[in-house]
Short mmCIF file of C-alpha atoms in Angstrom, two decimals:
data_model
loop_
_atom_site.label_atom_id
_atom_site.label_comp_id
_atom_site.label_asym_id
_atom_site.label_seq_id
_atom_site.Cartn_x
_atom_site.Cartn_y
_atom_site.Cartn_z
CA MET A 16 22.93 -10.19 -11.88
CA ALA A 17 26.34 -8.88 -12.91
CA ALA A 18 27.04 -5.69 -14.83
CA SER A 19 29.01 -7.84 -17.29
CA ARG A 20 25.66 -8.99 -18.67
CA LEU A 21 25.25 -5.55 -20.28
CA VAL A 22 25.79 -5.78 -24.04
CA SER A 23 24.83 -2.26 -25.13
CA PHE A 24 23.51 0.98 -23.67
CA ALA A 25 21.99 4.05 -25.30
CA LYS A 26 20.51 7.17 -23.76
CA LYS A 27 18.19 9.82 -25.13
CA ILE A 28 16.24 12.77 -23.77
CA ILE A 29 12.56 12.69 -24.75
CA LYS A 30 10.82 16.07 -24.75
CA PRO A 31 7.10 16.85 -25.03
CA ASN A 32 5.96 16.81 -28.67
CA SER A 33 4.49 20.29 -28.24
CA PRO A 34 6.16 23.07 -26.24
CA THR A 35 4.66 23.85 -22.85
CA PRO A 36 3.03 27.31 -22.98
CA LEU A 37 4.83 30.01 -20.98
CA SER A 38 1.70 30.48 -18.88
CA LEU A 39 2.19 26.90 -17.60
CA GLY A 40 5.90 27.25 -17.01
CA ARG A 41 5.67 26.99 -13.22
CA TYR A 42 4.05 24.01 -11.49
CA ASN A 43 3.82 24.74 -7.76
CA LEU A 44 4.33 21.89 -5.35
CA SER A 45 1.57 21.29 -2.81
CA LEU A 46 2.36 20.99 0.89
CA SER A 47 2.03 17.22 0.51
CA ASP A 48 4.60 17.27 -2.30
CA GLN A 49 6.97 19.42 -0.25
CA VAL A 50 7.14 16.96 2.66
CA MET A 51 7.75 13.92 0.51
CA LEU A 52 11.19 12.33 0.38
CA PRO A 53 12.79 12.92 -3.02
CA GLY A 54 12.90 9.31 -4.19
CA TYR A 55 11.92 7.60 -7.43
CA MET A 56 8.87 5.33 -7.50
CA PRO A 57 9.64 2.41 -9.81
CA ILE A 58 7.42 0.13 -11.84
CA ALA A 59 8.34 -2.46 -14.49
CA ALA A 60 6.34 -4.60 -16.91
CA PHE A 61 7.79 -7.76 -18.56
CA TYR A 62 6.83 -8.99 -22.02
CA PRO A 63 8.04 -12.48 -23.04
CA PHE A 64 7.05 -12.56 -26.72
CA PRO A 65 6.57 -9.04 -28.13
CA SER A 66 4.94 -9.07 -31.53
CA LYS A 67 7.09 -6.23 -32.87
CA LYS A 68 10.79 -5.85 -33.68
CA PRO A 69 13.16 -4.03 -31.28
CA LEU A 70 13.52 -0.92 -33.48
CA GLN A 71 9.74 -0.67 -33.89
CA ILE A 72 9.31 -0.97 -30.13
CA SER A 73 11.83 1.81 -29.46
CA ASN A 74 10.15 4.14 -31.96
CA ILE A 75 6.69 3.46 -30.55
CA LEU A 76 7.78 4.05 -26.96
CA GLU A 77 9.72 7.24 -27.76
CA LYS A 78 6.94 8.82 -29.84
CA SER A 79 4.18 7.92 -27.38
CA LEU A 80 6.27 9.12 -24.43
CA SER A 81 6.80 12.44 -26.17
CA LYS A 82 3.06 12.80 -26.70
CA VAL A 83 2.02 11.79 -23.19
CA LEU A 84 4.58 14.27 -21.76
CA SER A 85 2.63 17.09 -23.42
CA SER A 86 -0.19 16.28 -21.00
CA TYR A 87 2.06 15.47 -18.05
CA TYR A 88 4.42 18.38 -18.83
CA PRO A 89 5.80 18.83 -15.26
CA PHE A 90 7.39 15.35 -15.63
CA ALA A 91 9.65 16.87 -18.33
CA GLY A 92 10.71 19.76 -16.07
CA ARG A 93 13.15 20.20 -13.23
CA LEU A 94 12.58 20.60 -9.51
CA ARG A 95 13.47 23.95 -7.94
CA ASP A 96 14.09 24.60 -4.22
CA ASN A 97 11.43 22.12 -3.05
CA THR A 98 8.94 24.77 -4.10
CA PHE A 99 8.03 24.32 -7.76
CA VAL A 100 8.81 22.50 -10.99
CA ASP A 101 10.29 24.59 -13.78
CA CYS A 102 8.31 23.25 -16.71
CA ASN A 103 11.10 23.97 -19.15
CA ASP A 104 10.69 20.89 -21.39
CA MET A 105 14.18 19.65 -20.60
CA GLY A 106 12.68 16.20 -20.98
CA ALA A 107 12.67 12.74 -19.53
CA LYS A 108 15.62 10.38 -19.73
CA PHE A 109 15.03 7.33 -21.96
CA MET A 110 17.56 4.49 -21.83
CA THR A 111 17.70 1.45 -24.12
CA VAL A 112 19.81 -1.51 -22.91
CA LYS A 113 20.52 -5.03 -24.06
CA TYR A 114 21.46 -7.85 -21.72
CA ASP A 115 23.12 -11.19 -22.43
CA CYS A 116 20.74 -13.13 -20.24
CA PRO A 117 17.18 -14.46 -20.54
CA MET A 118 14.29 -12.42 -19.16
CA SER A 119 13.25 -15.35 -16.98
CA GLU A 120 16.44 -14.98 -14.99
CA VAL A 121 15.39 -11.48 -14.01
CA VAL A 122 11.69 -12.14 -13.58
CA ASN A 123 12.37 -15.12 -11.32
CA LEU A 124 14.73 -13.14 -9.04
CA PRO A 125 13.47 -9.60 -9.54
CA ASP A 126 14.84 -7.72 -6.55
CA THR A 127 18.10 -9.41 -5.66
CA GLY A 128 21.58 -7.94 -5.74
CA PRO A 129 22.72 -4.35 -5.88
CA GLU A 130 21.57 -3.97 -9.50
CA TYR A 131 18.03 -4.65 -10.67
CA LEU A 132 18.46 -4.91 -14.44
CA PRO A 133 15.17 -3.43 -15.70
CA PHE A 134 16.04 -0.15 -13.96
CA PRO A 135 18.84 2.35 -14.26
CA LYS A 136 21.57 1.56 -11.74
CA GLY A 137 20.77 2.79 -8.24
CA ILE A 138 17.49 4.37 -9.26
CA PRO A 139 14.60 2.41 -7.66
CA TRP A 140 13.59 4.42 -4.61
CA GLY A 141 16.93 6.32 -4.82
CA ARG A 142 17.02 10.11 -4.38
CA THR A 143 16.20 12.54 -7.15
CA PRO A 144 19.37 14.62 -7.68
CA ASP A 145 19.24 18.29 -8.48
CA GLU A 146 18.88 18.96 -12.21
CA GLU A 147 18.07 15.30 -12.81
CA SER A 148 15.05 14.19 -14.84
CA LEU A 149 11.95 13.71 -12.76
CA LEU A 150 11.03 10.78 -15.00
CA LEU A 151 13.45 8.04 -16.05
CA VAL A 152 12.44 5.28 -18.46
CA GLN A 153 14.34 2.16 -19.45
CA LEU A 154 13.64 -0.30 -22.25
CA SER A 155 15.47 -3.56 -21.53
CA HIS A 156 16.01 -6.25 -24.21
CA PHE A 157 17.02 -9.78 -23.20
CA ASN A 158 18.70 -12.43 -25.31
CA CYS A 159 15.57 -14.62 -25.29
CA GLY A 160 13.65 -11.93 -27.19
CA GLY A 161 11.71 -10.75 -24.11
CA LEU A 162 11.75 -7.19 -22.93
CA ALA A 163 10.89 -5.02 -19.95
CA VAL A 164 9.57 -1.45 -19.83
CA SER A 165 10.25 0.42 -16.61
CA ALA A 166 9.31 3.89 -15.43
CA ASN A 167 10.73 5.75 -12.47
CA LEU A 168 8.86 8.86 -11.35
CA SER A 169 9.93 11.27 -8.63
CA HIS A 170 7.79 10.99 -5.51
CA LYS A 171 8.18 14.76 -5.10
CA ILE A 172 5.51 15.33 -7.73
CA ALA A 173 3.38 12.20 -7.71
CA ASP A 174 1.96 9.36 -5.65
CA GLY A 175 1.17 5.80 -6.67
CA CYS A 176 -2.21 6.80 -8.13
CA THR A 177 -0.56 9.36 -10.42
CA LEU A 178 2.17 6.91 -11.45
CA CYS A 179 -0.43 4.28 -12.39
CA ASN A 180 -2.49 6.84 -14.36
CA PHE A 181 0.60 8.02 -16.20
CA ILE A 182 1.88 4.62 -17.31
CA SER A 183 -1.63 3.53 -18.29
CA ASP A 184 -2.04 6.67 -20.41
CA TRP A 185 1.37 6.13 -21.97
CA ALA A 186 0.40 2.56 -22.95
CA SER A 187 -2.91 3.77 -24.41
CA ILE A 188 -1.13 6.29 -26.67
CA ALA A 189 1.46 3.70 -27.69
CA ARG A 190 -1.36 1.39 -28.90
CA ASP A 191 -3.16 4.21 -30.70
CA HIS A 192 -1.28 7.46 -31.29
CA ASN A 193 -4.56 9.25 -32.10
CA VAL A 194 -6.32 8.35 -28.85
CA ASN A 195 -7.42 11.27 -26.71
CA ILE A 196 -6.67 10.78 -23.02
CA PRO A 197 -8.22 12.97 -20.31
CA SER A 198 -5.70 15.52 -19.08
CA PRO A 199 -4.41 15.13 -15.53
CA GLN A 200 -5.79 17.75 -13.17
CA MET A 201 -2.94 19.70 -11.58
CA ILE A 202 -4.78 21.11 -8.62
CA GLY A 203 -2.75 19.80 -5.69
CA SER A 204 -1.31 23.18 -4.64
CA SER A 205 -4.78 24.73 -4.66
CA ILE A 206 -5.98 22.02 -2.26
CA PHE A 207 -2.93 21.71 -0.01
CA SER A 208 -1.42 25.21 0.04
CA PRO A 209 2.41 25.16 0.03
CA THR A 210 4.51 26.89 2.68
CA THR A 211 7.92 28.54 2.85
CA ASN A 212 8.54 27.12 6.32
CA ILE A 213 8.53 23.42 5.45
CA ILE A 214 10.81 21.08 7.31
CA HIS A 215 13.68 20.15 5.01
CA THR A 216 12.95 16.65 3.72
CA ASP A 217 16.57 15.52 4.05
CA ALA A 218 16.23 15.82 7.84
CA MET A 219 13.30 13.42 7.94
CA VAL A 220 13.23 9.69 8.23
CA ASP A 221 15.11 8.08 5.32
CA ASP A 222 13.57 4.76 4.36
CA ILE A 223 16.54 3.55 2.34
CA ASP A 224 18.39 0.87 4.32
CA ASN A 225 21.89 -0.52 3.94
CA ILE A 226 21.26 -3.81 5.73
CA PRO A 227 20.85 -6.99 3.63
CA LEU A 228 17.24 -7.43 2.62
CA SER A 229 15.26 -10.14 0.84
CA THR A 230 12.09 -9.83 -1.18
CA LYS A 231 9.45 -12.56 -1.35
CA ARG A 232 6.23 -12.73 -3.33
CA TYR A 233 2.99 -14.46 -2.38
CA ILE A 234 -0.38 -15.02 -3.94
CA PHE A 235 -3.53 -14.78 -1.79
CA SER A 236 -6.37 -16.29 -3.80
CA ASN A 237 -9.86 -14.89 -3.55
CA SER A 238 -11.06 -17.98 -1.70
CA LYS A 239 -8.27 -17.67 0.86
CA LEU A 240 -8.96 -13.96 1.27
CA GLU A 241 -12.61 -14.73 1.98
CA MET A 242 -11.54 -17.25 4.60
CA LEU A 243 -9.28 -14.68 6.24
CA LYS A 244 -11.95 -11.98 6.15
CA THR A 245 -14.51 -14.36 7.65
CA GLN A 246 -12.09 -15.27 10.41
CA VAL A 247 -11.40 -11.60 11.20
CA THR A 248 -15.09 -10.70 11.25
CA SER A 249 -15.89 -13.50 13.69
CA GLU A 250 -13.07 -12.43 16.00
CA THR A 251 -13.57 -8.67 15.85
CA GLY A 252 -17.11 -7.92 14.82
CA VAL A 253 -15.68 -5.60 12.14
CA GLN A 254 -18.09 -5.84 9.22
CA ASN A 255 -16.77 -6.27 5.71
CA PRO A 256 -13.07 -5.92 6.47
CA THR A 257 -11.18 -5.02 3.31
CA ARG A 258 -8.62 -7.23 1.65
CA LEU A 259 -5.94 -4.65 2.39
CA GLU A 260 -6.84 -4.46 6.08
CA VAL A 261 -6.67 -8.22 6.67
CA LEU A 262 -3.57 -8.79 4.56
CA SER A 263 -1.70 -5.90 6.15
CA ALA A 264 -2.52 -7.25 9.62
CA LEU A 265 -1.57 -10.84 8.72
CA ILE A 266 1.80 -9.97 7.18
CA TYR A 267 2.53 -7.44 9.94
CA LYS A 268 1.98 -10.08 12.57
CA CYS A 269 4.04 -12.74 10.77
CA ALA A 270 6.89 -10.27 10.14
CA THR A 271 7.07 -9.10 13.73
CA THR A 272 6.89 -12.69 14.93
CA ALA A 273 9.89 -13.53 12.72
CA ALA A 274 11.80 -10.50 14.04
CA ARG A 275 11.03 -11.45 17.65
CA ALA A 276 12.21 -15.04 17.07
CA ASN A 277 15.61 -13.75 15.95
CA SER A 278 16.08 -11.07 18.60
CA ARG A 279 14.37 -13.01 21.41
CA SER A 280 12.60 -9.86 22.48
CA PHE A 281 9.67 -7.79 21.23
CA LYS A 282 10.38 -4.27 19.94
CA PRO A 283 7.45 -1.84 19.92
CA SER A 284 6.25 -1.63 16.31
CA VAL A 285 4.12 0.55 14.07
CA LEU A 286 2.16 -0.56 11.02
CA THR A 287 1.54 2.28 8.55
CA LEU A 288 -0.97 2.15 5.72
CA ALA A 289 -1.08 4.64 2.84
CA VAL A 290 -4.64 5.84 2.04
CA ASN A 291 -5.71 7.62 -1.16
CA LEU A 292 -7.44 10.85 -0.13
CA ARG A 293 -9.09 11.59 -3.48
CA PRO A 294 -12.39 9.82 -2.74
CA ILE A 295 -12.31 10.90 0.92
CA LEU A 296 -12.00 14.67 0.57
CA ASP A 297 -15.16 16.81 0.61
CA PRO A 298 -15.89 17.30 -2.23
CA PRO A 299 -14.05 14.23 -3.59
CA LEU A 300 -11.25 14.80 -6.08
CA PRO A 301 -11.15 13.02 -9.43
CA THR A 302 -8.81 10.03 -9.80
CA ARG A 303 -6.80 12.05 -12.29
CA ALA A 304 -5.89 14.74 -9.78
CA MET A 305 -2.10 14.78 -9.95
CA GLY A 306 0.37 14.89 -7.07
CA ASN A 307 0.76 13.42 -3.61
CA ILE A 308 -2.85 13.27 -2.47
CA PHE A 309 -2.76 10.64 0.24
CA SER A 310 -2.42 10.28 3.95
CA ILE A 311 -1.23 7.60 6.34
CA ILE A 312 -2.98 5.72 9.08
CA GLN A 313 -0.98 3.84 11.67
CA VAL A 314 -1.36 1.28 14.40
CA ALA A 315 1.16 1.04 17.21
CA THR A 316 1.82 -2.27 18.94
CA MET A 317 3.53 -1.88 22.31
CA SER A 318 3.59 -5.46 23.56
CA GLU A 319 3.52 -9.02 22.28
CA ASP A 320 0.02 -9.49 23.70
CA GLU A 321 -1.31 -6.74 21.46
CA MET A 322 0.06 -8.43 18.31
CA THR A 323 -3.05 -10.19 17.02
CA ILE A 324 -4.63 -9.94 13.58
CA ALA A 325 -7.99 -9.15 15.13
CA ARG A 326 -6.69 -6.22 17.16
CA VAL A 327 -4.68 -4.77 14.27
CA VAL A 328 -7.66 -4.91 11.89
CA ARG A 329 -9.90 -3.34 14.51
CA GLU A 330 -7.40 -0.50 15.09
CA LEU A 331 -6.94 0.02 11.32
CA ARG A 332 -10.68 0.36 10.89
CA LYS A 333 -10.88 2.88 13.75
CA ALA A 334 -8.03 4.88 12.26
CA LYS A 335 -9.64 4.80 8.81
CA ASP A 336 -13.03 5.93 10.15
CA LYS A 337 -11.28 8.77 11.98
CA LEU A 338 -9.41 9.71 8.84
CA LYS A 339 -12.68 10.11 6.92
CA LYS A 340 -13.90 12.63 9.47
CA GLU A 341 -10.80 14.83 9.49
CA ASP A 342 -10.41 18.08 7.62
CA HIS A 343 -7.42 17.18 5.45
CA VAL A 344 -7.42 20.51 3.63
CA LYS A 345 -7.29 22.59 6.81
CA GLU A 346 -4.75 20.39 8.57
CA ASN A 347 -2.47 18.30 6.40
CA LYS A 348 -1.58 15.27 8.47
CA LEU A 349 1.47 14.28 6.43
CA VAL A 350 3.53 17.09 7.94
CA SER A 351 2.87 16.02 11.51
CA ILE A 352 3.25 12.34 10.57
CA TRP A 353 6.70 12.81 9.05
CA SER A 354 7.82 14.88 12.03
CA LYS A 355 6.49 12.28 14.46
CA TRP A 356 8.24 9.47 12.61
CA ALA A 357 11.57 11.24 12.84
CA SER A 358 11.28 11.35 16.62
CA MET A 359 10.14 7.70 16.82
CA ALA A 360 12.71 6.17 14.50
CA ASN A 361 14.95 4.70 17.23
CA LYS A 362 12.14 3.59 19.51
CA PHE A 363 9.91 1.69 17.13
CA GLU A 364 10.26 -0.74 14.25
CA PHE A 365 8.23 0.52 11.27
CA TYR A 366 6.28 -1.68 8.85
CA ARG A 367 4.86 -0.05 5.72
CA SER A 368 1.86 -1.24 3.75
CA SER A 369 0.62 0.17 0.44
CA SER A 370 -1.49 -0.97 -2.46
CA VAL A 371 -1.93 -0.47 -6.20
CA CYS A 372 -4.84 -2.89 -6.41
CA ASN A 373 -7.71 -1.93 -8.73
CA TYR A 374 -5.42 -0.10 -11.16
CA PRO A 375 -5.21 -1.73 -14.63
CA LEU A 376 -1.49 -2.47 -14.40
CA ASN A 377 -1.83 -6.05 -15.67
CA ASN A 378 -3.33 -4.65 -18.89
CA LEU A 379 -0.35 -2.46 -19.81
CA ASP A 380 -0.39 -3.19 -23.55
CA PHE A 381 1.93 -0.83 -25.45
CA GLY A 382 1.02 -2.50 -28.73
CA TRP A 383 2.64 -5.94 -28.41
CA GLY A 384 0.39 -7.64 -25.90
CA LYS A 385 -0.15 -7.67 -22.15
CA PRO A 386 2.73 -8.26 -19.72
CA ASN A 387 3.29 -11.60 -18.03
CA ARG A 388 4.38 -9.78 -14.88
CA VAL A 389 4.25 -6.26 -13.46
CA THR A 390 6.29 -5.48 -10.42
CA ILE A 391 7.14 -2.63 -8.08
CA PRO A 392 10.50 -3.39 -6.48
CA VAL A 393 11.02 -2.48 -2.83
CA ILE A 394 14.80 -2.38 -3.05
CA GLY A 395 16.40 -0.91 0.05
CA ILE A 396 13.13 -0.49 1.97
CA ARG A 397 12.80 -2.97 4.82
CA ASN A 398 9.57 -4.16 6.38
CA SER A 399 7.54 -3.13 3.33
CA PHE A 400 4.47 -4.79 1.85
CA ILE A 401 3.11 -3.76 -1.55
CA PHE A 402 -0.13 -5.32 -2.78
CA MET A 403 -1.12 -5.72 -6.46
CA ASP A 404 -3.90 -7.55 -8.29
CA ASN A 405 -2.82 -11.04 -9.25
CA GLN A 406 -2.00 -11.46 -12.92
CA SER A 407 -4.75 -14.08 -13.36
CA GLY A 408 -7.33 -11.91 -11.61
CA ASP A 409 -7.84 -14.42 -8.84
CA GLY A 410 -6.69 -12.57 -5.75
CA ILE A 411 -3.79 -10.40 -4.68
CA GLU A 412 -0.02 -10.58 -5.04
CA ALA A 413 2.00 -9.38 -2.04
CA ILE A 414 5.59 -8.17 -2.48
CA VAL A 415 7.26 -8.37 0.94
CA SER A 416 10.70 -6.98 1.76
CA LEU A 417 12.29 -7.97 5.08
CA PRO A 418 15.78 -8.15 6.60
CA GLU A 419 17.48 -11.32 5.34
CA LYS A 420 17.96 -12.65 8.86
CA HIS A 421 14.18 -12.69 9.38
CA VAL A 422 13.12 -14.22 6.09
CA THR A 423 13.48 -17.94 6.87
CA GLN A 424 11.33 -17.60 9.94
CA PHE A 425 8.78 -15.53 8.05
CA GLU A 426 8.43 -17.78 5.01
CA ASN A 427 7.96 -20.85 7.25
CA SER A 428 5.17 -19.19 9.24
CA LYS A 429 2.24 -21.63 9.46
CA GLU A 430 -0.19 -18.75 9.89
CA LEU A 431 1.06 -17.11 6.71
CA LEU A 432 1.07 -20.33 4.66
CA GLN A 433 -2.49 -21.06 5.77
CA PHE A 434 -3.58 -18.29 3.40
CA ALA A 435 -0.58 -17.53 1.11
CA SER A 436 1.08 -19.41 -1.73
CA PRO A 437 4.68 -18.51 -2.64
CA ILE A 438 4.86 -17.37 -6.28
CA PRO A 439 6.61 -19.99 -8.43
CA ASN A 440 9.17 -19.00 -11.04
CA LEU A 441 7.96 -18.02 -14.49
CA ASN A 442 9.42 -19.83 -17.48
#
């Protein structure tokens, strides 16, 4: 996708529609926020036949963004010293672009090349610069009449749960400007007390790679998922394995098998799985608690003999059961995990699994209908698997990013294709 496809570009700053009170002018980061890498989490929704005209769409998005920022006011502020957000209402960046290419060209090849058109250049998962907006939005118009709405939110102040809540609330206000949405609960720093002795995040493991990567998408239907879960249960005795457990183990095994076929040797590997802590804490936190409120479980695989789906699922379940018994408030595991990863980076190959299943992302109706695709690009992050609910509701979509040299072996895996169907192009 070449930059020459760009026809026009406009940029605005959208501020909250009501000033943030001085008493709320400082939003303290939690310890979990402090240890996060300062990257942008991206999400984009594609709409092939919007029922409104481009100018109407821009006005609706700008006004609704301004209103939702009054509730999510830290998103309109600026980060200070990895300690707090100055809630100064400097605003979020809103870009409107037009491209001389059809939307299908982007939807069909959504993560290829150095530029991913629905996002500002270099932004997906890129670092949050000082004095830069913590929230970047882009409205992309294509010559076929389709459009994309993307949001990029700094991981320093939010996790995937918060991002999904935010964009869902924004869509709700866009549909009905008078709707009342529950306010996000900004209690992270009262749960995970911040520190002045935090390890500087720039010294930690940086997930952004420079090697050539390729992204593939697969559908795992509900019937295939049940087959996989039944197989795992019979081999492990683990009762009611989750969809995320069995899919993470399957893709992890197929990805490491592909890597081993190319290198002719097995490198010790670690599968990591992000876990939402909100329902696990005692007492549980509401879904609308804002910030980075998650932890990570991991399974190390030291030899080729250990690389079985059954073993990985069994170890994931053990790690998850242990996680539920830990005191996450007293001892925040993310700090030790980041530090441990930094020391392991050269000895292990890391594979990262995360999920936004069960969030209503496929219903993101801003007032011109539901999207025909929602995606979270994994640009620059190798060995990553992101799981989303399938657009039709029948199963899960997996977005898999691997080094290019491993992809052919991976996508021809018989074990993978026993359960997965490559996603065909949309027209």
